mmCIF file of C-alpha atoms in Angstrom:
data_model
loop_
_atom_site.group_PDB
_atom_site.id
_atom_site.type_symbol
_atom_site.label_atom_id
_atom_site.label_comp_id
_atom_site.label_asym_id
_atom_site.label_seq_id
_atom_site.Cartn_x
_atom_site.Cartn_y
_atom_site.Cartn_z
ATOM 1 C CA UNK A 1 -18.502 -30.274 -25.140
ATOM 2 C CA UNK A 2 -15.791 -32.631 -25.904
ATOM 3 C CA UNK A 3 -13.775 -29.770 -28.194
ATOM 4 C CA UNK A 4 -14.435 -27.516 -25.498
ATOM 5 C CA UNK A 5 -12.826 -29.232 -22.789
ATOM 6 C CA UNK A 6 -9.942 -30.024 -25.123
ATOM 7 C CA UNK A 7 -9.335 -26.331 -25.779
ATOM 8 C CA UNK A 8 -9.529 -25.582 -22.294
ATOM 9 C CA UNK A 9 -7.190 -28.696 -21.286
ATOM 10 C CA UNK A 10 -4.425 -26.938 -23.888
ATOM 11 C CA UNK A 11 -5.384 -23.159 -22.718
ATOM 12 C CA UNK A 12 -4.541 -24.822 -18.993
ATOM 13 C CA UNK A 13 -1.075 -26.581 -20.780
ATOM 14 C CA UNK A 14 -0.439 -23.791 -22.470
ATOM 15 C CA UNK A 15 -0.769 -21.121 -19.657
ATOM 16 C CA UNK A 16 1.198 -23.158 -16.806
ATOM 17 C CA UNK A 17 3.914 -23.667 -19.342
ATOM 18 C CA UNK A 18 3.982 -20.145 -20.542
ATOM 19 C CA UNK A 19 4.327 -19.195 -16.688
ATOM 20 C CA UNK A 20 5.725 -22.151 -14.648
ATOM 21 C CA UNK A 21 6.578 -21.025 -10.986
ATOM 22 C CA UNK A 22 6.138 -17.620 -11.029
ATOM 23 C CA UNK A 23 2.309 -17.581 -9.160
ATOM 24 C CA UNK A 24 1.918 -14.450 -7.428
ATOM 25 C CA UNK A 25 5.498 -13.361 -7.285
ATOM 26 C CA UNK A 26 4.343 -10.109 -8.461
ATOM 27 C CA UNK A 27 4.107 -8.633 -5.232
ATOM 28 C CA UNK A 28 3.586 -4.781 -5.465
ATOM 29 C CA UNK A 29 5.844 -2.424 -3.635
ATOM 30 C CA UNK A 30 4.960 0.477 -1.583
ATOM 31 C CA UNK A 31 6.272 3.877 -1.776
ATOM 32 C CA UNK A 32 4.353 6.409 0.347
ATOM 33 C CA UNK A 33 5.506 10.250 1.016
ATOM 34 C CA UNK A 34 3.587 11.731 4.331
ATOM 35 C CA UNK A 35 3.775 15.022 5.467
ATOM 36 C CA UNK A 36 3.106 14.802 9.229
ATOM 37 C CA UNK A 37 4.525 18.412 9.584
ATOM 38 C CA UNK A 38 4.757 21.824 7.540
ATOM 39 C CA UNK A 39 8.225 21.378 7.179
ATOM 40 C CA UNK A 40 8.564 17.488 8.176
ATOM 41 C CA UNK A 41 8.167 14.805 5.779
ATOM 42 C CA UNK A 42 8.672 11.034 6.215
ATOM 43 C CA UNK A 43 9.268 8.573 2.669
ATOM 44 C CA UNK A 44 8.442 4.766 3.740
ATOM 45 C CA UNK A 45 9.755 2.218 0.927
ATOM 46 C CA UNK A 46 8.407 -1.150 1.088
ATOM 47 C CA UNK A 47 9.862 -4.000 -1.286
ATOM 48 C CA UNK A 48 8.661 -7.569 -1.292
ATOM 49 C CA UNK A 49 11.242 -10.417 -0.417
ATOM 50 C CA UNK A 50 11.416 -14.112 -0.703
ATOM 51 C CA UNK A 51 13.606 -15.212 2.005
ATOM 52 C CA UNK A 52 17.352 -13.264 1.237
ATOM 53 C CA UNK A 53 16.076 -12.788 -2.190
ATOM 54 C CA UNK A 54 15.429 -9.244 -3.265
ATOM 55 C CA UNK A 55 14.864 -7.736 -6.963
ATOM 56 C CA UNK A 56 16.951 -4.812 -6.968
ATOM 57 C CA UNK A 57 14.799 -1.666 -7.012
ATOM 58 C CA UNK A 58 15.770 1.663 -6.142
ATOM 59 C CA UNK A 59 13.455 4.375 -5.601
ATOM 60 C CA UNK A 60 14.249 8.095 -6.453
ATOM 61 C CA UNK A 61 13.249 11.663 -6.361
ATOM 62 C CA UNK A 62 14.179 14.497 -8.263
ATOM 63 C CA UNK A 63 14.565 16.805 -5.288
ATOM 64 C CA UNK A 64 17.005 14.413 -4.094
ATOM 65 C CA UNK A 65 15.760 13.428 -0.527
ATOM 66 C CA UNK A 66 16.106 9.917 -1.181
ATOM 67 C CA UNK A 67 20.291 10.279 -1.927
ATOM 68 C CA UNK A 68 21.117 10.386 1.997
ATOM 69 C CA UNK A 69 21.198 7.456 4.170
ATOM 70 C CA UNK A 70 17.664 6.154 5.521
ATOM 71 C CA UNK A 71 16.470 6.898 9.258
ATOM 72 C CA UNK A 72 16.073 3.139 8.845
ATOM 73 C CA UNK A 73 16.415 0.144 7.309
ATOM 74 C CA UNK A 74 15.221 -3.315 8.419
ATOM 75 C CA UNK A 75 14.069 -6.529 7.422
ATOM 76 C CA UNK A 76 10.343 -8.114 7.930
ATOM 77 C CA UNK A 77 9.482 -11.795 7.045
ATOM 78 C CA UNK A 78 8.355 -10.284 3.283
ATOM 79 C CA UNK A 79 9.679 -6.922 2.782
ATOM 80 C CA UNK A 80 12.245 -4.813 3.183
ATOM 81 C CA UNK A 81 11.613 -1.533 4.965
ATOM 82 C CA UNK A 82 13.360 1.947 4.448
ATOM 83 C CA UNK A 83 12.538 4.550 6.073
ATOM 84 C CA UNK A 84 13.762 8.705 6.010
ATOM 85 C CA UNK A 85 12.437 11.323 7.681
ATOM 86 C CA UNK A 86 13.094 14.956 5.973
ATOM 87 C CA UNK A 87 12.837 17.354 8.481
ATOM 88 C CA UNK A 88 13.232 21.627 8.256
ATOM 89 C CA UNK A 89 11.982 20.979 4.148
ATOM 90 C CA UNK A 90 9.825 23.647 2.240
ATOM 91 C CA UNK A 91 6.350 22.687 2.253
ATOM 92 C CA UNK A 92 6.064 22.892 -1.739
ATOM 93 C CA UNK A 93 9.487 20.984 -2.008
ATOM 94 C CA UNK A 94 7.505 18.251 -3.505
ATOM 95 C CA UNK A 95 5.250 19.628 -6.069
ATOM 96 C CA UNK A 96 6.126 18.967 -10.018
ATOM 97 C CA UNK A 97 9.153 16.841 -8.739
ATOM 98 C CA UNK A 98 10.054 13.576 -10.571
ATOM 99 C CA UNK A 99 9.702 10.326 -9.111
ATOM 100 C CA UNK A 100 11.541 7.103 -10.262
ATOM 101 C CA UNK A 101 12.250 3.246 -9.353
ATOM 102 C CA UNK A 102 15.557 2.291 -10.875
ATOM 103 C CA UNK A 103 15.389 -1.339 -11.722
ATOM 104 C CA UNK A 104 11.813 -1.836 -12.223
ATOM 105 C CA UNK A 105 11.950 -1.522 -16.041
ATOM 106 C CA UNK A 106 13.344 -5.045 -15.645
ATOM 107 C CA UNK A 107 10.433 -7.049 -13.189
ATOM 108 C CA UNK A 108 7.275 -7.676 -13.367
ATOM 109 C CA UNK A 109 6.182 -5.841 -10.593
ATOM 110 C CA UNK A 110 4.144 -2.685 -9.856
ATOM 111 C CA UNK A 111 5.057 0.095 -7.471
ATOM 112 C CA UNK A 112 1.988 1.678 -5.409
ATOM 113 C CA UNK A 113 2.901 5.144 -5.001
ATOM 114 C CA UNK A 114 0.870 7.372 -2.175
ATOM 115 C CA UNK A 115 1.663 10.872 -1.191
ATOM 116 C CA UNK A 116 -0.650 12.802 1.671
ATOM 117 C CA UNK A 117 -0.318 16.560 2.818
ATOM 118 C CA UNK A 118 -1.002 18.126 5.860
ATOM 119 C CA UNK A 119 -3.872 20.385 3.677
ATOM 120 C CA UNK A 120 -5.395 17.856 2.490
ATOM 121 C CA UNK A 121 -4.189 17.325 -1.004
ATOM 122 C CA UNK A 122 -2.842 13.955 -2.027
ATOM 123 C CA UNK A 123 -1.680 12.061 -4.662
ATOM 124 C CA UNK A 124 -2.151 7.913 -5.657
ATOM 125 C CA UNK A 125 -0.734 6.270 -8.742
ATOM 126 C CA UNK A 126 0.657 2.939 -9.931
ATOM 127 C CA UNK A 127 4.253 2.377 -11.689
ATOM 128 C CA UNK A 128 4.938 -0.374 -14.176
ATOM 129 C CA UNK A 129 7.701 -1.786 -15.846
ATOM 130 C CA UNK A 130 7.296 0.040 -18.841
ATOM 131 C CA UNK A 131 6.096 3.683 -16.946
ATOM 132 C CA UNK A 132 8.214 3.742 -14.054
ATOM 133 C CA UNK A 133 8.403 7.137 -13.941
ATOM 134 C CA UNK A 134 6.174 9.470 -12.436
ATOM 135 C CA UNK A 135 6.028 13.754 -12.445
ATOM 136 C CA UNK A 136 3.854 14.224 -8.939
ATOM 137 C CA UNK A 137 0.962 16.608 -9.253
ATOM 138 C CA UNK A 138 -0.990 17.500 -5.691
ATOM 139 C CA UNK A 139 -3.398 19.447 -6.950
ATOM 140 C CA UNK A 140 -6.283 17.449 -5.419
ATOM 141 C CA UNK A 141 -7.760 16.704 -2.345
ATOM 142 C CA UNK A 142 -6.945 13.766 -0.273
ATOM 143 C CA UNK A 143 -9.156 10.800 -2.018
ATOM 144 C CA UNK A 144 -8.434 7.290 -3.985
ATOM 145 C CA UNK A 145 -7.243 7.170 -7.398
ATOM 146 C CA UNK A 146 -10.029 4.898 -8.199
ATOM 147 C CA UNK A 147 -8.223 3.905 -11.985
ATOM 148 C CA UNK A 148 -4.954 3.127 -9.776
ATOM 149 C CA UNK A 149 -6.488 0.330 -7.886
ATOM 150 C CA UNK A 150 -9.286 -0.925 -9.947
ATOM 151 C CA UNK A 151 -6.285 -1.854 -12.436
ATOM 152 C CA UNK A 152 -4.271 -3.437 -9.862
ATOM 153 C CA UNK A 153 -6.927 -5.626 -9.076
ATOM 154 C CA UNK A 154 -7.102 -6.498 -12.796
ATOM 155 C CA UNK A 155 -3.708 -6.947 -13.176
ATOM 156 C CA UNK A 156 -3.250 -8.960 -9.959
ATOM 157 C CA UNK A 157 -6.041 -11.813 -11.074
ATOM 158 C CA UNK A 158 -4.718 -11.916 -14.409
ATOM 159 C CA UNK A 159 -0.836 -12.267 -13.764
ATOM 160 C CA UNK A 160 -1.780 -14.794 -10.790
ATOM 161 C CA UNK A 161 -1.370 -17.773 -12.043
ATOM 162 C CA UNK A 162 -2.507 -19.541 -9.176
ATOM 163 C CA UNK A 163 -5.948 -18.352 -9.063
ATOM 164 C CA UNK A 164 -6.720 -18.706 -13.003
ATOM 165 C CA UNK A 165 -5.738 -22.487 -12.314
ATOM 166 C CA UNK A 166 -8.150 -22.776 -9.595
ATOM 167 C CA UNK A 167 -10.708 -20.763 -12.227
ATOM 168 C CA UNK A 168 -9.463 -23.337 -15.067
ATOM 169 C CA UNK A 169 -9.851 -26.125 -13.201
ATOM 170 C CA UNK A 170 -13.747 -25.162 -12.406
ATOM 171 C CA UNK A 171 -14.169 -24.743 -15.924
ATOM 172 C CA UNK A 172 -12.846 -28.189 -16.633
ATOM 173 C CA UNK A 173 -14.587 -29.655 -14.370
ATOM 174 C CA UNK A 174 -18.376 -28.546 -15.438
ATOM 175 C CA UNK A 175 -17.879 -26.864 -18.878
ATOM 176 C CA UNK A 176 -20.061 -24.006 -20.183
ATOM 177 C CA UNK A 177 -23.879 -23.697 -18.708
ATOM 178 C CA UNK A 178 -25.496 -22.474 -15.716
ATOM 179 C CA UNK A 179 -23.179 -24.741 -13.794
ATOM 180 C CA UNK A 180 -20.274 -22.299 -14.058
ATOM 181 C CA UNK A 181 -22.395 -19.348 -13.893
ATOM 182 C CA UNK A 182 -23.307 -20.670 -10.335
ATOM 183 C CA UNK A 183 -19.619 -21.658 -9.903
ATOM 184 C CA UNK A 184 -18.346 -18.243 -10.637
ATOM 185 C CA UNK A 185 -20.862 -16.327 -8.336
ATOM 186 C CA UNK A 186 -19.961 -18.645 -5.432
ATOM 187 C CA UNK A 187 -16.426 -17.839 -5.892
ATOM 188 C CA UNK A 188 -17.094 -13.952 -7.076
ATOM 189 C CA UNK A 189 -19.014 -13.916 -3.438
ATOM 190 C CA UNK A 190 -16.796 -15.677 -1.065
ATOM 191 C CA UNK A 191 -13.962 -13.578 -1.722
ATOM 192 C CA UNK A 192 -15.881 -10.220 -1.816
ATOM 193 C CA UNK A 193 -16.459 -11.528 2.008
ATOM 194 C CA UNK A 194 -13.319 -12.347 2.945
ATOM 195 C CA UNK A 195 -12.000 -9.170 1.634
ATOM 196 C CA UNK A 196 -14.606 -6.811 3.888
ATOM 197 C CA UNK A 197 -13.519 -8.735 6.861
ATOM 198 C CA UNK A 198 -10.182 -7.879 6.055
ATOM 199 C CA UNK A 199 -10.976 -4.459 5.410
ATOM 200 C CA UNK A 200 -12.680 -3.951 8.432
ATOM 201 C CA UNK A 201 -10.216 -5.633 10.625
ATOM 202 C CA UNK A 202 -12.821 -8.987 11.961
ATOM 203 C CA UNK A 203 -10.684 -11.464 10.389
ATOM 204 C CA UNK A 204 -6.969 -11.992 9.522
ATOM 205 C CA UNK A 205 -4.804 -14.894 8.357
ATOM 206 C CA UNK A 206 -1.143 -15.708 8.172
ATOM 207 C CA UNK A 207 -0.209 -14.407 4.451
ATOM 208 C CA UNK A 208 2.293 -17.483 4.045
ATOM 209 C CA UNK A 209 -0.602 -19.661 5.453
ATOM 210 C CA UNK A 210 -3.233 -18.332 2.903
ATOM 211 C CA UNK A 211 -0.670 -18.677 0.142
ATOM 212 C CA UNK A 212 -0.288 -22.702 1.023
ATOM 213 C CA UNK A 213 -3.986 -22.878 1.504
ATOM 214 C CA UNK A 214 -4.712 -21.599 -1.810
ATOM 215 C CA UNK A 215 -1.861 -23.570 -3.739
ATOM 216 C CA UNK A 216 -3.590 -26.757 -2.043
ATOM 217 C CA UNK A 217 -7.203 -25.677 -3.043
ATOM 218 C CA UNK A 218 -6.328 -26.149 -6.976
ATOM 219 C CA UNK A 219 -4.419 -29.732 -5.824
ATOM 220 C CA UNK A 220 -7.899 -30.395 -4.439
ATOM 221 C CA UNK A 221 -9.794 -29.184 -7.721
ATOM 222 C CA UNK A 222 -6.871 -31.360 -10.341
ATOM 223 C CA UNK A 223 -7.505 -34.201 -8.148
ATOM 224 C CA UNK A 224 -11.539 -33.384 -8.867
ATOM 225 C CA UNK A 225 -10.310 -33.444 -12.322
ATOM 226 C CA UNK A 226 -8.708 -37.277 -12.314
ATOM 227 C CA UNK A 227 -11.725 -38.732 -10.791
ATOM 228 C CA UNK A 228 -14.082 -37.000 -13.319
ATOM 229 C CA UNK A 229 -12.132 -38.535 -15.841
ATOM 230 C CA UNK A 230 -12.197 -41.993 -14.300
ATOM 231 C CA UNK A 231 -16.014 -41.081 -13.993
ATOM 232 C CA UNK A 232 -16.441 -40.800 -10.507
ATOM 233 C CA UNK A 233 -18.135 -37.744 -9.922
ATOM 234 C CA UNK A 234 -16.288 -35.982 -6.779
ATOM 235 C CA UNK A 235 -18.216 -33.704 -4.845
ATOM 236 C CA UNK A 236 -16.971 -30.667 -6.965
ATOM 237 C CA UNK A 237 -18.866 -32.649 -9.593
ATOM 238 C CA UNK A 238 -21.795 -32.709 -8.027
ATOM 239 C CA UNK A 239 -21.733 -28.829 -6.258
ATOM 240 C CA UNK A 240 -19.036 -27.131 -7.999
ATOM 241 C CA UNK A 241 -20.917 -24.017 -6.805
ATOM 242 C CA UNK A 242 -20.131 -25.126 -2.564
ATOM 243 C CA UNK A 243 -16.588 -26.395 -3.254
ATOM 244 C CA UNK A 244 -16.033 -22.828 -5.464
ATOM 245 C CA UNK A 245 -17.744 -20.609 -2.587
ATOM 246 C CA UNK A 246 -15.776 -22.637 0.584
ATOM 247 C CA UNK A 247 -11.963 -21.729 -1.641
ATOM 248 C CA UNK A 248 -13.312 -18.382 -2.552
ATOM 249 C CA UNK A 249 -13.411 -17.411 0.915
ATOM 250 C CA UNK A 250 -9.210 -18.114 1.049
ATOM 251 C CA UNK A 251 -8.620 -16.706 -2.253
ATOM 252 C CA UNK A 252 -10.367 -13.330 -0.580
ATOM 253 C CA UNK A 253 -7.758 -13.558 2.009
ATOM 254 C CA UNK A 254 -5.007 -13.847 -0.554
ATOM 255 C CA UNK A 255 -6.725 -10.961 -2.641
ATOM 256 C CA UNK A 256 -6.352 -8.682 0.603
ATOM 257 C CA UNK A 257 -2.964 -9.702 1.721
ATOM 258 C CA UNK A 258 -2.035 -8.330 -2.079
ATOM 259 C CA UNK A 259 -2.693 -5.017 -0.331
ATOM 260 C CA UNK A 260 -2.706 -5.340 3.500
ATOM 261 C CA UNK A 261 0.814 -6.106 3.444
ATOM 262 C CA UNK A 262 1.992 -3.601 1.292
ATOM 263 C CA UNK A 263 0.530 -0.794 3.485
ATOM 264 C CA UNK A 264 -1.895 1.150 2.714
ATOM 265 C CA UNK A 265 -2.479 4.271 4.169
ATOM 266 C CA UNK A 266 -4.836 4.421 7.212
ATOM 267 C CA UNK A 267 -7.722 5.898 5.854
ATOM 268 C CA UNK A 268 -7.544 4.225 2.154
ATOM 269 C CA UNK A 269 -7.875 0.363 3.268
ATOM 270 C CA UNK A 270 -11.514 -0.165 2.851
ATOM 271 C CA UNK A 271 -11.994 1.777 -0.024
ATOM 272 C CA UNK A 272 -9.009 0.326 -1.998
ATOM 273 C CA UNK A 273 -9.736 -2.991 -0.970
ATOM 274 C CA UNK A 274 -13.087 -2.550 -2.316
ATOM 275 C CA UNK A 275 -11.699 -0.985 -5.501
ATOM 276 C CA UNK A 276 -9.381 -3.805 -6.066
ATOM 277 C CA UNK A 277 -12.142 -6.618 -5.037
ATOM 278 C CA UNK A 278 -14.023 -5.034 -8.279
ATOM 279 C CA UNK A 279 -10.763 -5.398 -10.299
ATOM 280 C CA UNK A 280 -9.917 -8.599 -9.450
ATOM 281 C CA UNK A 281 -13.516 -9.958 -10.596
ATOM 282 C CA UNK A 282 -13.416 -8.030 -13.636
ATOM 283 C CA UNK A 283 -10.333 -9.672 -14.471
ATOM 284 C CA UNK A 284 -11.708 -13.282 -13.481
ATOM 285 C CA UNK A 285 -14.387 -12.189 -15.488
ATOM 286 C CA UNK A 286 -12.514 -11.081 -19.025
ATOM 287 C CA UNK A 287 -10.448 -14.399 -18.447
ATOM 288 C CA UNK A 288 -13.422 -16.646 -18.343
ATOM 289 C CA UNK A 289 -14.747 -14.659 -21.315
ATOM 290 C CA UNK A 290 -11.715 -14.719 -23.013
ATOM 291 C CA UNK A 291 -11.703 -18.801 -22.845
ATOM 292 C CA UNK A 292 -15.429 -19.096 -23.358
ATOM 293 C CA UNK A 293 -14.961 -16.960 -26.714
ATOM 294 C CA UNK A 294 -12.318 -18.683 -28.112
ATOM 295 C CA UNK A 295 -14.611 -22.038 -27.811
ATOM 296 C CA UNK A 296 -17.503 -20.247 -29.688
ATOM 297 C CA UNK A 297 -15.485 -18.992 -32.528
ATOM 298 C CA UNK A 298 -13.873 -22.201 -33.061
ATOM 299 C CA UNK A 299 -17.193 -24.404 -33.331
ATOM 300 C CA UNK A 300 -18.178 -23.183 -36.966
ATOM 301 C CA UNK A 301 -14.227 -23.717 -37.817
ATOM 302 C CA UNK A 302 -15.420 -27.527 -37.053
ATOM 303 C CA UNK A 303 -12.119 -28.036 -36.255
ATOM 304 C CA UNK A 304 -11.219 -31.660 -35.254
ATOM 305 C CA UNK A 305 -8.777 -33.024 -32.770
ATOM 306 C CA UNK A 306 -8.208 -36.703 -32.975
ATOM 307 C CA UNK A 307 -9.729 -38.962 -30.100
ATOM 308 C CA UNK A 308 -6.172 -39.776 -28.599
ATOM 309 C CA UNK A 309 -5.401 -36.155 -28.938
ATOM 310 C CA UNK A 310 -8.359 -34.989 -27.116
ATOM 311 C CA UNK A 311 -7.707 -37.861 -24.516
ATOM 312 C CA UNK A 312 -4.287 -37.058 -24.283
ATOM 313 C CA UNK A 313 -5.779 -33.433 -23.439
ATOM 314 C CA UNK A 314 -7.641 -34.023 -21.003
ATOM 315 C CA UNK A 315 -5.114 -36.634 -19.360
ATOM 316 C CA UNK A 316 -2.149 -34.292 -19.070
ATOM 317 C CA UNK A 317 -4.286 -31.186 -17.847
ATOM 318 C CA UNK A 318 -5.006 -32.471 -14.696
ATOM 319 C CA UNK A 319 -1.718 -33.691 -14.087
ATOM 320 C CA UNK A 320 0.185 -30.366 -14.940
ATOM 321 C CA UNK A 321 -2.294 -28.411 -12.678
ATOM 322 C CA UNK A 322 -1.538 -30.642 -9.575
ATOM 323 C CA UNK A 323 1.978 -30.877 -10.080
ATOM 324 C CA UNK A 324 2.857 -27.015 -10.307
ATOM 325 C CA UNK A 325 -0.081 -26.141 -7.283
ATOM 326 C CA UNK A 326 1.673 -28.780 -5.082
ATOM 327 C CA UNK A 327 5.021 -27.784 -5.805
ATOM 328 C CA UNK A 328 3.500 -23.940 -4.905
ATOM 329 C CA UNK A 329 1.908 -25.774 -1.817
ATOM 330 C CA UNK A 330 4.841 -27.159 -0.675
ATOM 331 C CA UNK A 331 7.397 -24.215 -0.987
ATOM 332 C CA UNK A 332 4.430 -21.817 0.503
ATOM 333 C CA UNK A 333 3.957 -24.500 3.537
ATOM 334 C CA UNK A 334 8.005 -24.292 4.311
ATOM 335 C CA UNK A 335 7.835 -21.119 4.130
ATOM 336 C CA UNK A 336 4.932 -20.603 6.581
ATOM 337 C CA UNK A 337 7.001 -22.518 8.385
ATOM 338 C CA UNK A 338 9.814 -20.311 8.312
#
């Protein structure tokens, strides 16, 4: 148990070093095409900002309807909004054409991409840094590209840094067993709640607010850490599985503000919510794996850490986690503030 917290005091070193402030600045943008009229077509372009800080990303089309000025172009408190409306355009105008974000070869951010007909057919896809180019194919009816956000989900858990630290941290705190079974389920259901509420419109929360919230929840759990080091079993401790479920239910809000604020359209919410909830706990899920692995295949290794090495482990890990999540809780909180 001793080597296993060790490794998982370096894995939590190792990944916070590897990825030091960047948390969940991988915000998707939103690109959606919507036909509202045989001939009419309106493009919305959504890009995530942090205050007047903007990664340059320019969306285009091969039928060049994205080359004129937009109908409009604003400002919201985390994205910038364009806006043009096409109007007197042939109705197959956009079938086989090319689609492209200049500039997002260079980020680590995804593009959602969602185009709806008037007859029905549709078209959903993801762009990446290294695919961010896209030929658009409409040959099916209006539905989710289930692969599209399943993977996002995946991909959101595993490049948020915030919310493996919160994971780590549970690890840390009651190793490999039944405990963290319980742990993980708590968490696994709290944020499958939070998410349906969202979905279904009962409950929202400030994004910025969540953010803080969430950033503070893994202070909590490092602080959890010190005193289990010290030997004084803190109530995570004791029910890792309550203290997992009562943060799960923020980390579901953060989860579906991933989406919610991108967008979506109308009639895809619930679904893709629900498509992402699965994605983000099969992510969780291949991370924990991933750790618990890597401690089983290094037992017959019997390889051997020194005592002040493993102390000095277990010392620092606790440490690092509550210095990065309150440096994320206090530049979330001023920007809440904002």
């Amino acid at each position: 148990m001793r080597r296993a917290r060790a490794f998982l005091a370096a894995l939590a070193l190792g990944l916070l070093a590897a990825t030091a402030g960047q948390a969940h600045e991988v915000r998707p943008a939103y690109l959606e095409i919507h036909q509202d009229a045989p001939e009419r077509f309106v493009v919305t372009w959504k890009q995530p900002i942090m205050g007047d800080v903007a990664i340059r990303l320019e969306p285009r089309l091969s039928n060049d309807w994205l080359n004129r000025p937009p109908a409009e172009d604003f400002i919201s408190p985390a994205y910038r909004i364009r806006t043009w409306r096409i109007a007197k355009a042939n109705p197959q105008a956009l079938a086989g054409q090319t689609l492209r974000v200049d500039g997002l070869e260079r980020t680590i951010t995804d593009v959602l991409v969602s185009v709806r007909l008037v007859d029905g057919r549709a078209f959903d896809t993801i762009l990446k840094a290294d695919a961010p180019t896209v030929r658009l194919s409409l040959a099916r009816r209006a539905g989710l590209a289930v692969a599209a956000y399943f993977r996002l989900g995946v991909e959101h858990i595993l490049t948020g840094v915030d919310h493996l630290m919160f994971v780590l941290g549970l690890l840390l705190l009651v190793g490999i067993g039944w405990r963290l079974v319980k742990a993980i389920t708590a968490f696994t259901v709290a944020h499958s709640l939070t998410l349906a509420a969202s979905a279904v419109g009962l409950a929202r929360v400030p994004s910025a607010v969540v953010e803080a919230l969430v950033a503070l929840s893994i202070v909590f759990v490092a602080s959890e850490l010190m005193n289990a080091r010290r030997g004084q079993g803190g109530i995570t401790a004791r029910w890792p599985w309550l203290i997992a479920f009562a943060f799960g239910l923020l980390h579901g809000f953060a989860f579906a503000g991933a989406l919610a604020e991108v967008g979506l359209p109308r009639d895809a919410v619930p679904a893709a919510l629900f498509l992402f909830n699965v994605g983000v706990e099969a992510g969780q899920l291949l991370f924990v794996a991933g750790a618990i692995l890597t401690i089983l295949a290094l037992r017959p290794l019997r390889l051997r850490l020194s005592v002040r090495l493993d102390r000095l482990g277990q010392a620092l890990a606790p440490y690092a986690i509550g210095s990065f999540a309150a440096f994320w809780f206090i530049e979330r909180a001023a920007a809440a503030f904002a």
